[in-house]
Short mmCIF file of C-alpha atoms in Angstrom, two decimals:
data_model
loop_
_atom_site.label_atom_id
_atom_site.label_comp_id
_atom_site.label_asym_id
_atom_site.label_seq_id
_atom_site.Cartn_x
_atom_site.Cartn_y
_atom_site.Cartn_z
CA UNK S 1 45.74 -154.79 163.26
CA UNK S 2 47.53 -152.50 161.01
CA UNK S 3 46.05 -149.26 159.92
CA UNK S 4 45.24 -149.01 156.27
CA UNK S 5 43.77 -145.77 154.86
CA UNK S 6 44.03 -146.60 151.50
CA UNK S 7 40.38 -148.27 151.97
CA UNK S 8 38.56 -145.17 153.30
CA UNK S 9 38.71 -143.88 149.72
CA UNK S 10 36.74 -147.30 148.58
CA UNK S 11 34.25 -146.99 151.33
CA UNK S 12 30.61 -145.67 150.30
CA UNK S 13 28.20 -143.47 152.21
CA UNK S 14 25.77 -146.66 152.74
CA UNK S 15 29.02 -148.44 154.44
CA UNK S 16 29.59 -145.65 156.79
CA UNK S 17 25.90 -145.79 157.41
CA UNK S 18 25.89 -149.21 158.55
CA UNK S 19 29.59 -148.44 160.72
CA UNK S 20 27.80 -146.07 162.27
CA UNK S 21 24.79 -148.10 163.10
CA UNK S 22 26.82 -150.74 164.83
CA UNK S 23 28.75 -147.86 166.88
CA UNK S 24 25.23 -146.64 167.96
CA UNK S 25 23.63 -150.32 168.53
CA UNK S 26 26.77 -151.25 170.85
CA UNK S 27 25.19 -148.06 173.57
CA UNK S 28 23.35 -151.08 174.67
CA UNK S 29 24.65 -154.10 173.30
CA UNK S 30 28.29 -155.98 173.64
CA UNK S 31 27.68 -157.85 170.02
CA UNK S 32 24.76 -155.63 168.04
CA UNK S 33 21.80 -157.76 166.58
CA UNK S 34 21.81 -157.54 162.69
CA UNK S 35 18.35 -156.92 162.28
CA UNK S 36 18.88 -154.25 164.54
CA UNK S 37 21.69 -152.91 162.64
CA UNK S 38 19.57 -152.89 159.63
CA UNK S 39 16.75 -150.91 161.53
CA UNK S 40 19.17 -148.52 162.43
CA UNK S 41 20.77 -147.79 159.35
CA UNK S 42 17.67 -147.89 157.61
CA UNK S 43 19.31 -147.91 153.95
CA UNK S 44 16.76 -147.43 151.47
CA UNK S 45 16.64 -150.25 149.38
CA UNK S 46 17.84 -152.41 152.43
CA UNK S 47 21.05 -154.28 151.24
CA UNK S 48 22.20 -153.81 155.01
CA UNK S 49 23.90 -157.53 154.81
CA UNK S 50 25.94 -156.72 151.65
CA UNK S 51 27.17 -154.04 153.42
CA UNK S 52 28.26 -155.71 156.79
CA UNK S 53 30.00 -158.29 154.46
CA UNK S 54 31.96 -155.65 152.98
CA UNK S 55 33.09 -154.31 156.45
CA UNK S 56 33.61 -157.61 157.31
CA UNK S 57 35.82 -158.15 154.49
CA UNK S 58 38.15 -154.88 155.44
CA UNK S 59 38.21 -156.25 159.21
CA UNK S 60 36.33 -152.97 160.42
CA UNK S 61 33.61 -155.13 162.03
CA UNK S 62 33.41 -158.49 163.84
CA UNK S 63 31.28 -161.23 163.37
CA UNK S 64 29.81 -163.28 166.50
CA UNK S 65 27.24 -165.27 166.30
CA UNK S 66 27.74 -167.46 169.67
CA UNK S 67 24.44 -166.38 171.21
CA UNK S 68 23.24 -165.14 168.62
CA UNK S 69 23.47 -163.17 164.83
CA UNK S 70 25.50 -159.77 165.74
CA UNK S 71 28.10 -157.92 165.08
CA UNK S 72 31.13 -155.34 167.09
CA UNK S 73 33.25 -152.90 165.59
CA UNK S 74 36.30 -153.56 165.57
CA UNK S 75 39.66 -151.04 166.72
CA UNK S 76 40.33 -150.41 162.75
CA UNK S 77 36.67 -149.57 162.34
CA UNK S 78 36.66 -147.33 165.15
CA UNK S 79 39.59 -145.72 163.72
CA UNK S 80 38.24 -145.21 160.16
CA UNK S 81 34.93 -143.31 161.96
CA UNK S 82 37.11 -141.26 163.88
CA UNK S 83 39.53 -140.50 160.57
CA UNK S 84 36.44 -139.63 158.11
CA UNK S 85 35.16 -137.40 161.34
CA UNK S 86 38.86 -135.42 160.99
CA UNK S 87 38.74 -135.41 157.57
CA UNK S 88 35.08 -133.80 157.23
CA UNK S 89 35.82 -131.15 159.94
CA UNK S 90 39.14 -129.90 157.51
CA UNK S 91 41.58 -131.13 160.38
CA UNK S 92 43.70 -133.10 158.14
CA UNK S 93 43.76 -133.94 154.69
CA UNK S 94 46.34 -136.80 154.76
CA UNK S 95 47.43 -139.76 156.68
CA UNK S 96 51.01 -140.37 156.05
CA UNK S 97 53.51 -143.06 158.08
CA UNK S 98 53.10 -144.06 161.25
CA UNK S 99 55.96 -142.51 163.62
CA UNK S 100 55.21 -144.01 166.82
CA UNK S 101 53.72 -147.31 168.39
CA UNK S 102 53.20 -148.05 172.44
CA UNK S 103 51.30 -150.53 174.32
CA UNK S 104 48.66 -148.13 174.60
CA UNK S 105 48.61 -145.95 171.20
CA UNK S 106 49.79 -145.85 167.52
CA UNK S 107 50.69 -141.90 166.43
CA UNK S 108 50.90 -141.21 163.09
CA UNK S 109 52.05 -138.30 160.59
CA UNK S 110 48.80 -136.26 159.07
CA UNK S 111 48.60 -133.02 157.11
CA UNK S 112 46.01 -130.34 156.06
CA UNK S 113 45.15 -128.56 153.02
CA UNK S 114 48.13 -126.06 153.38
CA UNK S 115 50.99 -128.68 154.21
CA UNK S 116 51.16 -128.85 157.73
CA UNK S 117 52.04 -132.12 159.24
CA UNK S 118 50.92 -133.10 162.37
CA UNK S 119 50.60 -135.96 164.91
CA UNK S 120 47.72 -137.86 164.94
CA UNK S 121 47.40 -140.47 168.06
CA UNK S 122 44.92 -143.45 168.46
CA UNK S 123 44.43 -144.58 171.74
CA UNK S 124 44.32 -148.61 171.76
CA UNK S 125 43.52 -149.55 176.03
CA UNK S 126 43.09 -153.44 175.24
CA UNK S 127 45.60 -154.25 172.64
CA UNK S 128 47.43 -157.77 173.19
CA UNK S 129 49.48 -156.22 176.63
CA UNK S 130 46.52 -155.09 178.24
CA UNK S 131 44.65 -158.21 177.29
CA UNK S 132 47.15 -160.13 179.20
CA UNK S 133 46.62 -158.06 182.49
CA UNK S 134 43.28 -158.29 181.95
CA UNK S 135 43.56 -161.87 182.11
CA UNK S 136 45.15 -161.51 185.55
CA UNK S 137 43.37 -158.93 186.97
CA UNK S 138 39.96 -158.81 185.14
CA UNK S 139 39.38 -155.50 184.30
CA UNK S 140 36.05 -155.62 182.96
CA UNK S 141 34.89 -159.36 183.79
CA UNK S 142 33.72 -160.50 180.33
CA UNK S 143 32.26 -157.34 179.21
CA UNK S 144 35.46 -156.08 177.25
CA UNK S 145 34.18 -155.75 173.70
CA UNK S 146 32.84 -152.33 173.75
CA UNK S 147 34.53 -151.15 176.95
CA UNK S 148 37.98 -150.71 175.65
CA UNK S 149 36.66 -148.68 172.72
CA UNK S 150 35.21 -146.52 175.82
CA UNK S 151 37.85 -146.89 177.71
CA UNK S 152 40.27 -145.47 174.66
CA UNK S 153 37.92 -142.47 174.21
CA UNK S 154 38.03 -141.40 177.82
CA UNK S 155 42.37 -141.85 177.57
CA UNK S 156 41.84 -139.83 173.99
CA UNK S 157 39.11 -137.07 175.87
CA UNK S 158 41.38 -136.80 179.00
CA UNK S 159 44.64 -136.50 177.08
CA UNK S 160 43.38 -133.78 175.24
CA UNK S 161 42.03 -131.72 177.96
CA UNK S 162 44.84 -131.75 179.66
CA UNK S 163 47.04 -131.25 176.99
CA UNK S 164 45.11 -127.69 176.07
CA UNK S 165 45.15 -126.59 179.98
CA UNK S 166 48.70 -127.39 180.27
CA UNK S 167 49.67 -125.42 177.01
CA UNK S 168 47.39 -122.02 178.52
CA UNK S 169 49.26 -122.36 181.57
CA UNK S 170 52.63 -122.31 179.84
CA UNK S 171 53.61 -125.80 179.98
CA UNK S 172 55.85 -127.27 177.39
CA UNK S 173 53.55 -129.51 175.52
CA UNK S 174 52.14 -130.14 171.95
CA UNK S 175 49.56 -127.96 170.48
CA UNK S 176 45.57 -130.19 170.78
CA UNK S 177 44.31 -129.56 168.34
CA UNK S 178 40.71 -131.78 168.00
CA UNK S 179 39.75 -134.87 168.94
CA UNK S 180 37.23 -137.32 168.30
CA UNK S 181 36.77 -140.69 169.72
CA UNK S 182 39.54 -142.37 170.62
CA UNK S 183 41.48 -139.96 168.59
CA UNK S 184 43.73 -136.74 169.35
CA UNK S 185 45.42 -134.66 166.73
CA UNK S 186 48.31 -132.40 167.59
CA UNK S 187 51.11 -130.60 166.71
CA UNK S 188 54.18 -132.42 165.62
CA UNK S 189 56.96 -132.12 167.96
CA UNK S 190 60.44 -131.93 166.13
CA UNK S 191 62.77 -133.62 168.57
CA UNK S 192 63.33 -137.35 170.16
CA UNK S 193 62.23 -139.12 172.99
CA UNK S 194 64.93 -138.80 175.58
CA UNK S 195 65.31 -142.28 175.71
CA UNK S 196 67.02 -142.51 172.30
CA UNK S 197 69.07 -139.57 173.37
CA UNK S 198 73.35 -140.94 174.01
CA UNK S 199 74.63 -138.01 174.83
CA UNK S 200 73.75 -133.99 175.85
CA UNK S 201 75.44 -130.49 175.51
CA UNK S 202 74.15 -129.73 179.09
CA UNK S 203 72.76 -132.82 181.01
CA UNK S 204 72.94 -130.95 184.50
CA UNK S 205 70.20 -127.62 182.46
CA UNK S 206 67.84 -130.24 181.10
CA UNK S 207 67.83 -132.45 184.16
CA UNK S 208 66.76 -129.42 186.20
CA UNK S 209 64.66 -128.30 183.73
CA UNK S 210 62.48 -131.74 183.77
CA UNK S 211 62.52 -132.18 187.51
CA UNK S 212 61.26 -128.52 187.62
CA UNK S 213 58.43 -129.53 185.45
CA UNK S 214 57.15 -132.18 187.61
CA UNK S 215 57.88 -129.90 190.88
CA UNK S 216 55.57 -127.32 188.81
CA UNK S 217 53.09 -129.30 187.54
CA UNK S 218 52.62 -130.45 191.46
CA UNK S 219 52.22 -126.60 192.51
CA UNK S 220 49.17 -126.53 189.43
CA UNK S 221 47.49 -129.80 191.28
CA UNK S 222 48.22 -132.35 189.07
CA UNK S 223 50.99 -135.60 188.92
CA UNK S 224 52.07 -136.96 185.31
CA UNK S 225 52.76 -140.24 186.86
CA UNK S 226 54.17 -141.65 183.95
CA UNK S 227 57.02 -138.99 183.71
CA UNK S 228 59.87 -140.68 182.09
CA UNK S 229 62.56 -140.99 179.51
CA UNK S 230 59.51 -142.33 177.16
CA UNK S 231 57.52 -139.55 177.40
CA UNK S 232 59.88 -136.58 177.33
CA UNK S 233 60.80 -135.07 174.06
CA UNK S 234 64.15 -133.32 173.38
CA UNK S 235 65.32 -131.18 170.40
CA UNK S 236 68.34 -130.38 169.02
CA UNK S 237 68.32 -127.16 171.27
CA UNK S 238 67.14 -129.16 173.97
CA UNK S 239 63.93 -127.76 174.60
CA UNK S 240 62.35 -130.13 176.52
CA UNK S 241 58.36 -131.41 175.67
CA UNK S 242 56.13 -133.31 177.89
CA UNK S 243 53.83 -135.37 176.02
CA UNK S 244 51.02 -138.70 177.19
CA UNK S 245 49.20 -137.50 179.55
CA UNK S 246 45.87 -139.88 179.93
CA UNK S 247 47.58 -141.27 183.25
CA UNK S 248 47.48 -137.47 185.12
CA UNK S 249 46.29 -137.47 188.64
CA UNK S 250 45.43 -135.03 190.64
CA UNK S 251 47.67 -134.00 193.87
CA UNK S 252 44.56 -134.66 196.27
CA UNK S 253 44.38 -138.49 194.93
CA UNK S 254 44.95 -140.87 197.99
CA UNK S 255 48.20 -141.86 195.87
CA UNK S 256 49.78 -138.69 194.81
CA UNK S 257 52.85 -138.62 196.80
CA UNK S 258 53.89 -142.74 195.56
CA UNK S 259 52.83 -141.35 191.84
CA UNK S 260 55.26 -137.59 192.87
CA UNK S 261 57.90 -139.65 194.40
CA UNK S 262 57.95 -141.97 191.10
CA UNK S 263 58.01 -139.86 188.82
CA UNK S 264 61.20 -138.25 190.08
CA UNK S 265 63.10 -141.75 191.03
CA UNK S 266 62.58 -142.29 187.06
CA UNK S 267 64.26 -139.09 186.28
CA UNK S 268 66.79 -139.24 188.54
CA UNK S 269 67.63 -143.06 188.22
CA UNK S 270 67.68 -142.17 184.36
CA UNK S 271 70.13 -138.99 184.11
CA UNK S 272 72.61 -140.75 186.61
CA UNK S 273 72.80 -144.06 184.33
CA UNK S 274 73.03 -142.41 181.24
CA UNK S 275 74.71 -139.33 181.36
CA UNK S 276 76.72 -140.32 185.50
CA UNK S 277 75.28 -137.54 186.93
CA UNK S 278 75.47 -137.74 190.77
CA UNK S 279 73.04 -136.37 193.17
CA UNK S 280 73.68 -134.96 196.65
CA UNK S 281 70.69 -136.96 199.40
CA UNK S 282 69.05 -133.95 201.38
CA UNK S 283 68.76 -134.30 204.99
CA UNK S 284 66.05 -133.18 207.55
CA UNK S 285 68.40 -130.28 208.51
CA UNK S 286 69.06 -128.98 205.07
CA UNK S 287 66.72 -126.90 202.95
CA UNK S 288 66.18 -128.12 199.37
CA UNK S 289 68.60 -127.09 196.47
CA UNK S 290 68.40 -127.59 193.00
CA UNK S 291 70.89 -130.84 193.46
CA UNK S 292 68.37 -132.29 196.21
CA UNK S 293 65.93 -134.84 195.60
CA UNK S 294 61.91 -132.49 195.61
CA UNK S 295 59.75 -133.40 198.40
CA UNK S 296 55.96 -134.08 198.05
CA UNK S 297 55.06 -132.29 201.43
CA UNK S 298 57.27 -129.12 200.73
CA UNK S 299 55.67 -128.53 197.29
CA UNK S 300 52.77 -125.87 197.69
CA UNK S 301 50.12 -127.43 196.49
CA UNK S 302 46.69 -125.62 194.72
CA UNK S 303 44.84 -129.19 194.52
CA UNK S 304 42.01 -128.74 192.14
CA UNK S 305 43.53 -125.22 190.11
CA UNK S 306 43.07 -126.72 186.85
CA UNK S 307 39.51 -128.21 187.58
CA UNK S 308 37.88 -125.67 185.22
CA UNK S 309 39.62 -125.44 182.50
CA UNK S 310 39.22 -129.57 182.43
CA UNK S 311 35.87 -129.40 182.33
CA UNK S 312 35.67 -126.37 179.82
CA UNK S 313 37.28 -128.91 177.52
CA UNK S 314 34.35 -131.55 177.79
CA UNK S 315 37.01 -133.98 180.82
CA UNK S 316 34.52 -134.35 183.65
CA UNK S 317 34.30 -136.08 186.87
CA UNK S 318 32.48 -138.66 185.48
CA UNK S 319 35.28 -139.68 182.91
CA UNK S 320 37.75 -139.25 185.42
CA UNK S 321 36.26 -141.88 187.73
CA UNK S 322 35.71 -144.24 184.85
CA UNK S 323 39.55 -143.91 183.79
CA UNK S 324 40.86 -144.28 187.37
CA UNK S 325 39.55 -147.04 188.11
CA UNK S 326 40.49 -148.86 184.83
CA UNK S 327 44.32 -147.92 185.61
CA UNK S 328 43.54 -149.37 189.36
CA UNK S 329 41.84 -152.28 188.01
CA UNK S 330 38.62 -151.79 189.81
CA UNK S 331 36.23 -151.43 186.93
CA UNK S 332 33.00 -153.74 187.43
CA UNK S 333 30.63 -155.18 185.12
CA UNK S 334 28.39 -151.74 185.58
CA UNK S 335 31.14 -149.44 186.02
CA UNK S 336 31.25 -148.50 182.50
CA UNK S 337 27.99 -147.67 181.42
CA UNK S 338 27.77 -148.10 177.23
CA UNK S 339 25.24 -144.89 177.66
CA UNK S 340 28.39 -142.44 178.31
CA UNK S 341 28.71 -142.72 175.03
CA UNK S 342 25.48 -140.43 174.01
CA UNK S 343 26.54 -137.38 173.91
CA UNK S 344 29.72 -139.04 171.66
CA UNK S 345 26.98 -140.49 169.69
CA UNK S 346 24.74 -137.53 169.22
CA UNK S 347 27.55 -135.68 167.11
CA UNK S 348 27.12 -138.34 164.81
CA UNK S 349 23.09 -138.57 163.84
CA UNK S 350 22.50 -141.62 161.53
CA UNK S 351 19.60 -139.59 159.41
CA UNK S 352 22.15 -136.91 158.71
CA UNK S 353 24.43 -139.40 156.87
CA UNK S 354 22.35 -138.88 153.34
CA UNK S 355 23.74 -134.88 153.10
CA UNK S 356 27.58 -136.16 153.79
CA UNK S 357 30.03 -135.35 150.73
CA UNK S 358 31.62 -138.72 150.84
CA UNK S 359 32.73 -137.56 147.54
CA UNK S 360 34.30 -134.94 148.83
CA UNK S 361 36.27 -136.90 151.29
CA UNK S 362 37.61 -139.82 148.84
CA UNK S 363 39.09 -136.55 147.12
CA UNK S 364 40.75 -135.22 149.68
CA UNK S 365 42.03 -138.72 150.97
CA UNK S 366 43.47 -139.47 147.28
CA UNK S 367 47.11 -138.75 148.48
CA UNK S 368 46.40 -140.46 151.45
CA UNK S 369 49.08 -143.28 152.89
CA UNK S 370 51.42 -141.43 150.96
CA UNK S 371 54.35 -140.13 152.83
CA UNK S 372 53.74 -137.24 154.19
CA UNK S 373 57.31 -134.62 153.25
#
């Protein structure tokens, strides 16, 4: 479903009212009763119906009514929440084109009051590719309505904790900025993916550069295990960026050293296809050099080092757990409790929607979809 912006500005406060109210009503419901709806959103005149059809209308919330009268939100409402949440803190101003679309997330150009244009990515766990796997290995039996709108804030909440430990500790990575939801805004990152990349000044620097990032990421405690052409950024300098990082394991996980030891085949199978660079195999009776291929058990490992500064940035255990076993395809019908979402919710109270400058926001949103220079 394609993002369109243009229809925040048409929205009123009584239609983010009710959007809320079927964000809060799915804590403990897969498809959210109307009249419940209408008791949460407790518009004054009622008028509650009007509104759903409206939302209906702009595809931001679904209609079931196999069991019974109720309603789900839908990605693009989900997304619209998460925007008018950005926009209302001053994060951005300005949604321009989108500049990036994966099985997993759609990133798109924003910019604040002053100009600045940055990256704004919405996490989408559930989108057609994972449906099919889900079909296969039933992820979340038949409770997958609300989940993957969980799911995605967990990916968003995880990426962005690790994303703001990484940058204190030096790594190269994009600036987090905020997040809410399923939603992470960051710095822009001028360069391209590697992938696109045909040819290189100095293949032999930046190859040792990125295999030194994974070998130092392992000596901080943690595994990218999606480090690949697709996820490193290059420059025209070729500084090197690491960017996705919802998939990041720990060294102590049972399957580090498979996730370690992948990470560098893609690396190395990559540089010697595109750019013939050969590698010398290091033997049992050889120490390690920068043209040997890094081993797992000679990497001193700090397992746990970056546990605190996760959890200062809101990443706990809990989500952790929650995540993992969605990527291992272990999640069970009670796995994924709708109630994690409370203290998501709580930011977000339904009584204080009457004080919101709604105005204010359609203002600031008049340039919006426009392409952002």
């Amino acid at each position: 479903m394609k993002l369109d912006v243009d229809v925040l500005r048409y929205l009123s406060k009584d239609d983010f009212r009710v959007l809320t109210a079927v964000e809060m009503g799915m804590r403990n419901h897969e498809i959210v009763p109307s009249d419940l709806i209408g008791r949460i959103a407790s518009l004054k005149h009622g008028g509650t119906y009007k509104v759903l059809k409206n939302l209906l209308k702009h595809k931001l919330v679904h209609h079931d009514s196999s069991k019974y009268d109720g309603f789900r939100l839908t990605y693009l409402g989900y997304d619209f929440l998460a925007i008018k949440t950005m926009v209302n803190r001053g994060v951005f101003t300005a949604v321009g084109r989108q500049i990036g679309v994966g099985k997993e997330s759609d990133i798109f150009e924003v910019s604040n009051e002053d100009g600045t244009v940055m990256a704004m990515k919405l996490h989408r766990l559930g989108r057609t590719s994972f449906r099919a796997v889900k079909s296969k290995r039933d992820y979340l039996r038949h409770r997958s309505s609300f989940n993957w709108l969980y799911l995605s804030r967990l990916a968003a909440l995880k990426e962005f904790a690790f994303m703001k430990a990484l940058e204190e500790h030096g790594f190269p990575v994009p600036n987090a900025v905020d997040c809410n939801r399923h939603c992470v805004v960051m710095s822009l990152i001028q360069g391209y993916p590697l992938v696109q990349v045909k040819q290189l000044q100095n293949p032999e620097t930046v190859f040792e550069t990125i295999i030194g990032l994974v070998v130092r990421l392992a000596e901080h405690g943690l595994i990218h295990c999606d480090f690949n052409e697709f996820n490193i950024m290059i420059d025209d300098d070729e500084k090197v960026t690491m960017i996705d990082f919802p998939q990041m394991v720990s060294v102590s996980h049972r399957n580090a050293q498979m996730y370690f030891d992948r990470d560098i085949e893609c690396i190395f199978k990559f540089f010697g296809k595109r750019f013939n660079l050969s590698f010398e195999e290091c033997s049992d009776d050889i120490d390690d050099d920068e043209s040997s291929r890094p081993s797992f058990s000679s990497i001193t490992k700090t397992a746990g080092f970056l546990d605190k500064e996760l959890a200062a940035s809101g990443f706990t255990r809990k989500d952790e757990d929650d995540i993992q076993k969605f990527i291992e395809g272990d999640v069970e019908d009670d796995d994924v409790s709708d109630d994690e979402h409370d203290s998501e919710l709580s930011q977000t109270n339904i009584k204080g929607f009457d004080s919101l400058h709604l105005d204010q926001v359609k203002s600031q949103l008049q340039d919006v979809t426009r392409k952002v220079k």
